[in-house]
mmCIF file of C-alpha atoms and ligand atoms in Angstrom:
data_model
loop_
_atom_site.group_PDB
_atom_site.id
_atom_site.type_symbol
_atom_site.label_atom_id
_atom_site.label_comp_id
_atom_site.label_asym_id
_atom_site.label_seq_id
_atom_site.Cartn_x
_atom_site.Cartn_y
_atom_site.Cartn_z
ATOM 1 C CA UNK A 1 2.153 1.909 1.612
ATOM 2 C CA UNK A 2 3.562 -0.613 -0.561
ATOM 3 C CA UNK A 3 2.691 -3.473 -2.779
ATOM 4 C CA UNK A 4 4.652 -6.028 -4.916
ATOM 5 C CA UNK A 5 3.797 -8.690 -7.590
ATOM 6 C CA UNK A 6 5.232 -10.343 -10.403
ATOM 7 C CA UNK A 7 5.043 -13.492 -12.460
ATOM 8 C CA UNK A 8 6.686 -16.738 -11.766
ATOM 9 C CA UNK A 9 8.958 -19.374 -13.975
ATOM 10 C CA UNK A 10 7.347 -22.139 -11.299
ATOM 11 C CA UNK A 11 3.845 -21.200 -12.925
ATOM 12 C CA UNK A 12 5.180 -21.756 -16.662
ATOM 13 C CA UNK A 13 3.361 -24.663 -17.065
ATOM 14 C CA UNK A 14 0.414 -23.688 -15.015
ATOM 15 C CA UNK A 15 1.349 -25.338 -11.477
ATOM 16 C CA UNK A 16 4.707 -26.107 -9.746
ATOM 17 C CA UNK A 17 6.928 -28.363 -11.400
ATOM 18 C CA UNK A 18 8.580 -31.205 -9.634
ATOM 19 C CA UNK A 19 11.716 -33.174 -10.745
ATOM 20 C CA UNK A 20 12.803 -33.436 -14.260
ATOM 21 C CA UNK A 21 10.203 -30.551 -15.257
ATOM 22 C CA UNK A 22 11.466 -28.456 -12.391
ATOM 23 C CA UNK A 23 14.821 -28.593 -13.814
ATOM 24 C CA UNK A 24 13.648 -28.180 -17.688
ATOM 25 C CA UNK A 25 11.495 -25.308 -16.438
ATOM 26 C CA UNK A 26 14.640 -23.188 -14.625
ATOM 27 C CA UNK A 27 16.842 -23.862 -17.538
ATOM 28 C CA UNK A 28 14.043 -22.545 -19.905
ATOM 29 C CA UNK A 29 12.809 -19.415 -17.879
ATOM 30 C CA UNK A 30 15.956 -18.853 -15.972
ATOM 31 C CA UNK A 31 16.366 -14.844 -16.407
ATOM 32 C CA UNK A 32 12.901 -14.367 -17.550
ATOM 33 C CA UNK A 33 11.280 -13.325 -14.181
ATOM 34 C CA UNK A 34 9.964 -10.002 -13.559
ATOM 35 C CA UNK A 35 8.970 -8.768 -10.367
ATOM 36 C CA UNK A 36 7.430 -5.365 -9.570
ATOM 37 C CA UNK A 37 7.189 -3.201 -6.517
ATOM 38 C CA UNK A 38 4.804 -0.265 -6.309
ATOM 39 C CA UNK A 39 4.863 2.584 -3.732
ATOM 40 C CA UNK A 40 1.774 4.732 -3.434
ATOM 41 C CA UNK A 41 0.511 7.822 -1.258
ATOM 42 C CA UNK A 42 -1.359 7.714 1.935
ATOM 43 C CA UNK A 43 -3.512 10.611 3.351
ATOM 44 C CA UNK A 44 -4.103 11.059 6.815
ATOM 45 C CA UNK A 45 -7.504 9.439 8.301
ATOM 46 C CA UNK A 46 -9.123 9.739 11.390
ATOM 47 C CA UNK A 47 -8.523 6.242 12.351
ATOM 48 C CA UNK A 48 -4.585 6.470 12.023
ATOM 49 C CA UNK A 49 -2.433 8.141 14.465
ATOM 50 C CA UNK A 50 -0.148 7.820 17.585
ATOM 51 C CA UNK A 51 -0.614 8.582 21.209
ATOM 52 C CA UNK A 52 1.456 8.150 24.499
ATOM 53 C CA UNK A 53 0.270 4.827 25.483
ATOM 54 C CA UNK A 54 -1.701 5.143 28.848
ATOM 55 C CA UNK A 55 0.196 2.091 30.853
ATOM 56 C CA UNK A 56 3.447 1.228 29.206
ATOM 57 C CA UNK A 57 6.531 2.789 29.870
ATOM 58 C CA UNK A 58 10.220 2.330 28.595
ATOM 59 C CA UNK A 59 13.150 1.488 30.979
ATOM 60 C CA UNK A 60 13.006 5.228 32.011
ATOM 61 C CA UNK A 61 9.347 5.423 32.871
ATOM 62 C CA UNK A 62 8.730 7.332 29.986
ATOM 63 C CA UNK A 63 5.392 6.337 28.085
ATOM 64 C CA UNK A 64 6.140 4.859 25.007
ATOM 65 C CA UNK A 65 3.920 5.623 21.705
ATOM 66 C CA UNK A 66 0.776 3.829 20.708
ATOM 67 C CA UNK A 67 -0.082 3.316 17.152
ATOM 68 C CA UNK A 68 -3.403 2.991 15.591
ATOM 69 C CA UNK A 69 -3.564 2.302 12.024
ATOM 70 C CA UNK A 70 -6.336 1.781 9.590
ATOM 71 C CA UNK A 71 -5.955 2.115 5.787
ATOM 72 C CA UNK A 72 -8.872 3.734 3.948
ATOM 73 C CA UNK A 73 -10.399 3.864 0.451
ATOM 74 C CA UNK A 74 -7.991 5.992 -1.123
ATOM 75 C CA UNK A 75 -5.145 3.471 -0.459
ATOM 76 C CA UNK A 76 -6.780 0.320 -1.014
ATOM 77 C CA UNK A 77 -8.381 1.525 -4.362
ATOM 78 C CA UNK A 78 -4.696 2.581 -5.077
ATOM 79 C CA UNK A 79 -3.179 -0.743 -4.719
ATOM 80 C CA UNK A 80 -5.904 -2.559 -6.727
ATOM 81 C CA UNK A 81 -5.103 0.296 -9.908
ATOM 82 C CA UNK A 82 -1.557 -0.418 -9.002
ATOM 83 C CA UNK A 83 -1.961 -4.453 -9.844
ATOM 84 C CA UNK A 84 -4.209 -3.791 -12.540
ATOM 85 C CA UNK A 85 -1.450 -1.386 -14.151
ATOM 86 C CA UNK A 86 1.120 -4.269 -13.061
ATOM 87 C CA UNK A 87 -0.816 -6.711 -14.846
ATOM 88 C CA UNK A 88 -0.865 -5.016 -18.098
ATOM 89 C CA UNK A 89 2.683 -3.765 -18.222
ATOM 90 C CA UNK A 90 3.575 -7.439 -17.696
ATOM 91 C CA UNK A 91 1.135 -8.653 -20.408
ATOM 92 C CA UNK A 92 2.012 -6.154 -23.002
ATOM 93 C CA UNK A 93 5.668 -7.605 -22.329
ATOM 94 C CA UNK A 94 4.473 -11.006 -23.250
ATOM 95 C CA UNK A 95 4.364 -12.341 -19.840
ATOM 96 C CA UNK A 96 2.055 -14.261 -17.481
ATOM 97 C CA UNK A 97 0.821 -12.848 -14.649
ATOM 98 C CA UNK A 98 1.004 -14.428 -11.427
ATOM 99 C CA UNK A 99 0.316 -12.000 -9.009
ATOM 100 C CA UNK A 100 -3.256 -11.526 -7.243
ATOM 101 C CA UNK A 101 -5.990 -10.709 -9.395
ATOM 102 C CA UNK A 102 -7.160 -7.154 -10.027
ATOM 103 C CA UNK A 103 -10.354 -8.072 -8.106
ATOM 104 C CA UNK A 104 -8.131 -9.250 -4.971
ATOM 105 C CA UNK A 105 -9.044 -8.194 -1.678
ATOM 106 C CA UNK A 106 -7.135 -5.018 -1.120
ATOM 107 C CA UNK A 107 -6.110 -5.658 2.098
ATOM 108 C CA UNK A 108 -4.556 -9.130 1.431
ATOM 109 C CA UNK A 109 -2.344 -7.335 -1.004
ATOM 110 C CA UNK A 110 -1.103 -4.039 0.657
ATOM 111 C CA UNK A 111 1.602 -4.267 3.129
ATOM 112 C CA UNK A 112 0.877 -3.771 6.753
ATOM 113 C CA UNK A 113 1.260 -0.503 7.993
ATOM 114 C CA UNK A 114 4.689 0.061 9.343
ATOM 115 C CA UNK A 115 6.148 -2.249 7.094
ATOM 116 C CA UNK A 116 7.368 -0.014 4.470
ATOM 117 C CA UNK A 117 9.904 1.914 6.688
ATOM 118 C CA UNK A 118 8.834 5.691 5.119
ATOM 119 C CA UNK A 119 6.098 6.044 7.671
ATOM 120 C CA UNK A 120 5.795 9.917 8.619
ATOM 121 C CA UNK A 121 3.420 12.123 10.135
ATOM 122 C CA UNK A 122 3.381 11.214 13.645
ATOM 123 C CA UNK A 123 3.486 14.803 14.655
ATOM 124 C CA UNK A 124 1.283 16.120 11.482
ATOM 125 C CA UNK A 125 1.260 20.187 10.440
ATOM 126 C CA UNK A 126 -1.468 22.007 9.340
ATOM 127 C CA UNK A 127 -3.343 25.503 9.484
ATOM 128 C CA UNK A 128 -4.736 25.181 12.995
ATOM 129 C CA UNK A 129 -5.168 22.659 15.919
ATOM 130 C CA UNK A 130 -6.425 20.597 16.997
ATOM 131 C CA UNK A 131 -6.194 18.643 13.542
ATOM 132 C CA UNK A 132 -2.373 19.251 13.744
ATOM 133 C CA UNK A 133 0.539 19.438 15.951
ATOM 134 C CA UNK A 134 2.667 22.104 14.260
ATOM 135 C CA UNK A 135 2.129 25.034 11.981
ATOM 136 C CA UNK A 136 3.832 25.002 8.461
ATOM 137 C CA UNK A 137 7.095 25.811 9.912
ATOM 138 C CA UNK A 138 6.982 22.422 11.952
ATOM 139 C CA UNK A 139 6.983 25.016 15.272
ATOM 140 C CA UNK A 140 4.578 23.071 17.793
ATOM 141 C CA UNK A 141 1.354 24.862 18.711
ATOM 142 C CA UNK A 142 1.870 24.151 22.461
ATOM 143 C CA UNK A 143 5.697 25.078 22.788
ATOM 144 C CA UNK A 144 6.613 27.921 20.832
ATOM 145 C CA UNK A 145 10.176 27.542 20.674
ATOM 146 C CA UNK A 146 10.044 23.919 19.945
ATOM 147 C CA UNK A 147 10.516 22.881 16.038
ATOM 148 C CA UNK A 148 10.170 19.394 14.556
ATOM 149 C CA UNK A 149 12.722 19.112 11.926
ATOM 150 C CA UNK A 150 12.341 15.469 10.840
ATOM 151 C CA UNK A 151 9.620 13.109 9.081
ATOM 152 C CA UNK A 152 6.997 13.982 12.018
ATOM 153 C CA UNK A 153 5.202 16.760 10.500
ATOM 154 C CA UNK A 154 4.862 15.252 7.014
ATOM 155 C CA UNK A 155 1.138 16.370 5.765
ATOM 156 C CA UNK A 156 1.040 13.148 4.000
ATOM 157 C CA UNK A 157 3.194 10.046 3.234
ATOM 158 C CA UNK A 158 4.030 10.965 -0.578
ATOM 159 C CA UNK A 159 4.998 7.949 -3.087
ATOM 160 C CA UNK A 160 8.469 9.428 -2.864
ATOM 161 C CA UNK A 161 11.161 8.492 -0.522
ATOM 162 C CA UNK A 162 11.097 11.089 2.710
ATOM 163 C CA UNK A 163 14.702 12.009 3.505
ATOM 164 C CA UNK A 164 15.108 14.864 0.781
ATOM 165 C CA UNK A 165 11.741 16.406 2.033
ATOM 166 C CA UNK A 166 12.834 16.168 5.368
ATOM 167 C CA UNK A 167 15.709 18.266 4.744
ATOM 168 C CA UNK A 168 14.001 20.618 2.559
ATOM 169 C CA UNK A 169 11.487 21.287 5.791
ATOM 170 C CA UNK A 170 14.579 21.346 7.971
ATOM 171 C CA UNK A 171 16.102 24.218 6.106
ATOM 172 C CA UNK A 172 12.790 25.940 5.608
ATOM 173 C CA UNK A 173 11.819 25.821 9.465
ATOM 174 C CA UNK A 174 15.471 27.262 10.397
ATOM 175 C CA UNK A 175 15.153 29.927 7.750
ATOM 176 C CA UNK A 176 12.063 30.835 9.393
ATOM 177 C CA UNK A 177 13.558 30.205 13.068
ATOM 178 C CA UNK A 178 16.331 32.478 12.360
ATOM 179 C CA UNK A 179 13.896 35.170 11.047
ATOM 180 C CA UNK A 180 11.478 34.883 13.976
ATOM 181 C CA UNK A 181 14.885 35.170 16.248
ATOM 182 C CA UNK A 182 16.020 38.436 14.554
ATOM 183 C CA UNK A 183 12.491 40.089 15.006
ATOM 184 C CA UNK A 184 12.854 39.048 18.871
ATOM 185 C CA UNK A 185 9.624 36.633 18.393
ATOM 186 C CA UNK A 186 11.307 33.761 19.885
HETATM 187 C C1 FAD B 1 16.240 0.330 6.499
HETATM 188 C C2 FAD B 1 15.627 1.713 5.717
HETATM 189 C C3 FAD B 1 16.008 2.081 4.752
HETATM 190 C C4 FAD B 1 15.354 3.129 4.314
HETATM 191 N N1 FAD B 1 15.889 3.910 2.837
HETATM 192 C C5 FAD B 1 15.455 5.041 2.616
HETATM 193 C C6 FAD B 1 16.021 5.723 1.145
HETATM 194 O O1 FAD B 1 16.730 5.000 0.635
HETATM 195 N N2 FAD B 1 15.554 7.159 1.202
HETATM 196 C C7 FAD B 1 14.596 7.734 1.497
HETATM 197 O O2 FAD B 1 14.482 8.693 1.543
HETATM 198 N N3 FAD B 1 14.676 7.504 2.721
HETATM 199 C C8 FAD B 1 14.811 5.927 3.479
HETATM 200 N N4 FAD B 1 14.204 5.298 4.669
HETATM 201 C C9 FAD B 1 13.567 6.165 5.378
HETATM 202 C C10 FAD B 1 13.994 7.501 6.092
HETATM 203 O O3 FAD B 1 15.290 6.656 7.000
HETATM 204 C C11 FAD B 1 13.474 7.850 7.244
HETATM 205 O O4 FAD B 1 12.052 8.382 6.825
HETATM 206 C C12 FAD B 1 13.922 9.018 8.082
HETATM 207 O O5 FAD B 1 15.256 8.484 8.665
HETATM 208 C C13 FAD B 1 12.958 9.348 9.229
HETATM 209 O O6 FAD B 1 13.754 10.290 10.092
HETATM 210 P P1 FAD B 1 13.470 10.985 11.343
HETATM 211 O O7 FAD B 1 14.165 12.161 11.856
HETATM 212 O O8 FAD B 1 11.840 11.739 11.299
HETATM 213 O O9 FAD B 1 13.285 9.484 12.060
HETATM 214 P P2 FAD B 1 14.384 8.801 12.614
HETATM 215 O O10 FAD B 1 15.705 8.870 11.844
HETATM 216 O O11 FAD B 1 13.889 7.184 13.046
HETATM 217 O O12 FAD B 1 14.937 9.369 13.799
HETATM 218 C C14 FAD B 1 14.292 9.169 14.970
HETATM 219 C C15 FAD B 1 15.312 9.280 16.125
HETATM 220 O O13 FAD B 1 14.822 9.499 17.432
HETATM 221 C C16 FAD B 1 15.207 8.515 18.214
HETATM 222 N N5 FAD B 1 14.025 8.019 19.408
HETATM 223 C C17 FAD B 1 13.004 7.506 19.474
HETATM 224 N N6 FAD B 1 12.499 7.153 20.674
HETATM 225 C C18 FAD B 1 13.597 8.208 21.609
HETATM 226 C C19 FAD B 1 13.271 8.564 22.923
HETATM 227 N N7 FAD B 1 12.228 8.099 23.535
HETATM 228 N N8 FAD B 1 14.056 9.523 23.347
HETATM 229 C C20 FAD B 1 15.183 9.890 22.590
HETATM 230 N N9 FAD B 1 15.231 9.429 21.416
HETATM 231 C C21 FAD B 1 14.573 8.717 20.863
HETATM 232 C C22 FAD B 1 15.775 7.464 17.848
HETATM 233 O O14 FAD B 1 16.691 6.628 18.396
HETATM 234 C C23 FAD B 1 16.314 8.048 16.263
HETATM 235 O O15 FAD B 1 17.725 8.608 16.289
HETATM 236 C C24 FAD B 1 14.919 4.125 4.817
HETATM 237 C C25 FAD B 1 14.353 3.614 6.074
HETATM 238 C C26 FAD B 1 15.085 2.493 6.692
HETATM 239 C C27 FAD B 1 14.590 2.115 7.951
#
């Protein structure tokens, strides 16, 4: 999840300037604009999941994934908290905040699901089924010798970028796989 805000020199005079005033504002405020982007964490919820589309297929006749998405209170409150903090930071810096107010509708401030390119957890890991697709090693419950070593088994979307965690989980999964293989379990 992600939200962005900032203040804008075009609002320096309390509204959009035009003509000569615009040029004066551009000179006066140039280099003084500050924007903030905030990344947050998303926890799993029952309304956010993917499944095989019952109708649509790709060019090879394989069913495509269908995504369902709903922000929960957890993410929406987080976004409002981010807005509030960013406004406080900008004010402390002597800036004027031109982003949405703290009381804004969080659904209008938060970016649409899928827009942040860090979405993970399509085949979530967990302690047991039916709430998860894989165990803690990324090994699927349904197929014993199938391990997911990508972003799919993430148990949540952290506020951090995913790639290093994907690598760490893949490493951990392979260590486990080797051990299980040596024991003759796979
Ligand atoms: C522009 C951009 C910038 C990013 N920057 C960062 C960054 O700076 N730091 C960071 O940590 N993360 C970053 N990310 C996120 C990171 O790249 C992803 O989280 C990560 O690549 C996900 O890995 P994955 O293996 O789960 O999925 P992917 O890397 O998406 O791999 C999925 C693979 O499955 C293949 N595939 C899909 N459908 C099928 C099918 N039906 N049959 C066969 N193959 C299929 C795809 O072709 C693809 O190769 C960025 C993402 C984007 C898009």
